[in-house]
XYZ file of C-alpha atoms in Angstrom:
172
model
C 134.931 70.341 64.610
C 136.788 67.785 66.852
C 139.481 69.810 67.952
C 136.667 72.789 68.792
C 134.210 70.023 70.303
C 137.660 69.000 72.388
C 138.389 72.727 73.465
C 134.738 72.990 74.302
C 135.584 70.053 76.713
C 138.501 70.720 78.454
C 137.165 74.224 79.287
C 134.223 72.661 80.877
C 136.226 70.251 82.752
C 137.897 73.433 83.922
C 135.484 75.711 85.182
C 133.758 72.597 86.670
C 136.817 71.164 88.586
C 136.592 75.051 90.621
C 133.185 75.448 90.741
C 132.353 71.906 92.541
C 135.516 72.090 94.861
C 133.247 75.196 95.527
C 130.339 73.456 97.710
C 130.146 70.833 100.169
C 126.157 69.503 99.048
C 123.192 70.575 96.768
C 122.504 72.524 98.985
C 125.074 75.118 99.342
C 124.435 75.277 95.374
C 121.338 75.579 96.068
C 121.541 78.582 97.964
C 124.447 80.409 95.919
C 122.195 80.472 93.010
C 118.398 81.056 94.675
C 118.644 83.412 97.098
C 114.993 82.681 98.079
C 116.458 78.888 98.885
C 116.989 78.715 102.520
C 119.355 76.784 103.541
C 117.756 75.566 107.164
C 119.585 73.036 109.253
C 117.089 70.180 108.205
C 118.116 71.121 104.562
C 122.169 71.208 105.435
C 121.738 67.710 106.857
C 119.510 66.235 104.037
C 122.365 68.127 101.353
C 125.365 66.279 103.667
C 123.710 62.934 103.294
C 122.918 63.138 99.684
C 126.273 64.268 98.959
C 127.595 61.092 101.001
C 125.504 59.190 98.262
C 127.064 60.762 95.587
C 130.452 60.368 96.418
C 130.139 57.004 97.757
C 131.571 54.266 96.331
C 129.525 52.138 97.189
C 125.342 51.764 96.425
C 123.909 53.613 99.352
C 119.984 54.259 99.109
C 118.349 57.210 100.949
C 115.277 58.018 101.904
C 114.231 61.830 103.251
C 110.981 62.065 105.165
C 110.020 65.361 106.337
C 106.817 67.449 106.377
C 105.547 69.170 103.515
C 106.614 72.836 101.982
C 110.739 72.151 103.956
C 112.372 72.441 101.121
C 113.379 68.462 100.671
C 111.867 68.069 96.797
C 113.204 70.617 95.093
C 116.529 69.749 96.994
C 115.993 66.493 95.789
C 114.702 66.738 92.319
C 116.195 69.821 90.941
C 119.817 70.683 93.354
C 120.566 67.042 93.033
C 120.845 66.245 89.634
C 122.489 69.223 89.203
C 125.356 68.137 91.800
C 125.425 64.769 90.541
C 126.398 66.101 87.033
C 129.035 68.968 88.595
C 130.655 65.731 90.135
C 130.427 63.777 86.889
C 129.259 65.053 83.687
C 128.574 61.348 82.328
C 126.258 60.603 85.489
C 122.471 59.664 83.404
C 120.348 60.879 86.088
C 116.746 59.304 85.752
C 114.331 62.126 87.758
C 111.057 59.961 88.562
C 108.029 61.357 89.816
C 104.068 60.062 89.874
C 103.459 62.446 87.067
C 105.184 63.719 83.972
C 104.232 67.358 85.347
C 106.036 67.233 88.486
C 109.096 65.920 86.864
C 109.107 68.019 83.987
C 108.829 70.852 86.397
C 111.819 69.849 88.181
C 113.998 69.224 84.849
C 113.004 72.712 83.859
C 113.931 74.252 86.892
C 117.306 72.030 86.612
C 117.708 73.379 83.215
C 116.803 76.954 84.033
C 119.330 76.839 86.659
C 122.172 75.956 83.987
C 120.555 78.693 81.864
C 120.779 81.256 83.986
C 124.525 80.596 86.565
C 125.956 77.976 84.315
C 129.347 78.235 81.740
C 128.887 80.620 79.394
C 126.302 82.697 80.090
C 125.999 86.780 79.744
C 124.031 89.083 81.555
C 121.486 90.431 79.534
C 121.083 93.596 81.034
C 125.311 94.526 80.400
C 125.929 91.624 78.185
C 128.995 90.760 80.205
C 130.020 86.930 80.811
C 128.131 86.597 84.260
C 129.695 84.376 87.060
C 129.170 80.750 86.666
C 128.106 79.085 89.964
C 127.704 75.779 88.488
C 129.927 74.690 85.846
C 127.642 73.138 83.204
C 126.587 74.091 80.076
C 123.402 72.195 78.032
C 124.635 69.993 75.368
C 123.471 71.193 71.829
C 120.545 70.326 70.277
C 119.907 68.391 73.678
C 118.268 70.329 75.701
C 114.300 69.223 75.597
C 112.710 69.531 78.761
C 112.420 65.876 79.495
C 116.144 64.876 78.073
C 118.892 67.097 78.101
C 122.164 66.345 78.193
C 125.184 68.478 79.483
C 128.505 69.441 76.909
C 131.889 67.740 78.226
C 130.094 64.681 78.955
C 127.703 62.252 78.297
C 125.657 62.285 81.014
C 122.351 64.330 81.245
C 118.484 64.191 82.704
C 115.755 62.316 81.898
C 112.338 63.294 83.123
C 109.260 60.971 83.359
C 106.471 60.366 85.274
C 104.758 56.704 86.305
C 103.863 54.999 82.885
C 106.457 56.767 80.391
C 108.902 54.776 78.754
C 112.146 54.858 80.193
C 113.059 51.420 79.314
C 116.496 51.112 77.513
C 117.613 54.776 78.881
C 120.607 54.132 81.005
C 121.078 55.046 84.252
C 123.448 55.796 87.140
């Protein structure tokens, strides 16, 4: 079981290392795996600077104010974490929103999105492995909508809303 669990691992570590060497910011993933994501110049920017967060190393906060319906919370909340675990699988991404809706919403679509383009997965229709355009897989028996966690790593998503416990979960 270790040596499969290892395996398991250092395939993931694999596939990843291409697939985020792949895209500059969220998102370019973004639009490689939602071709109704449009990938406008206000979103390039906001994907740029969030990527400068993520591979800072140093604690830089951002804040992205634009009009509603552009594009910048599902960037956010659902491209993000997503980019944030290609980069390291052990980040614990914390996805707060005013209500455990919204967030949940966002950590399905997250999830979804590993469902559907990530390691592993066959198309139904030929049952061929299709392409994987971002280089995660859901950790077993971790994969509820509010906390799931991602295999070759211990880093996952945790969903909550104002009020829900998140004290004592970790976070990077």
């Amino acid at each position: 079981a270790q040596r499969a669990a290892m395996l398991s691992s250092l395939r993931a570590a694999e596939v990843r290392a291409k697939v985020k060497t792949r895209y500059q910011h969220p998102g370019e993933l973004a639009a490689a795996c939602d071709h109704s994501y449009k990938l406008t110049p206000a979103l390039d920017l906001i994907g740029t600077a969030i990527e400068e967060v993520l591979t800072s190393p140093y604690k830089i906060n951002l804040l992205i104010t634009m009009p509603p319906q552009e594009g910048k919370s599902t960037t956010g909340s659902v491209w993000t974490p997503l980019r944030a675990l290609q980069l390291n699988p052990n980040r614990r991404v914390i996805l707060a929103t005013y209500a455990d809706a919204l967030a949940e919403m966002h950590s399905r679509s997250a999830r979804n999105m590993i469902e559907t383009h990530g390691t592993g997965v066959y198309d139904k229709l030929t049952g061929m492995t299709a392409p994987d355009r971002v280089g995660l897989k859901l950790a077993a028996g971790n994969s509820k909508v509010s906390h799931w966690g991602v295999e070759g790593g211990n880093g996952g998503l945790l969903a909550a809303g104002i009020g829900s416990a998140i004290t004592g979960m970790p976070a990077d």
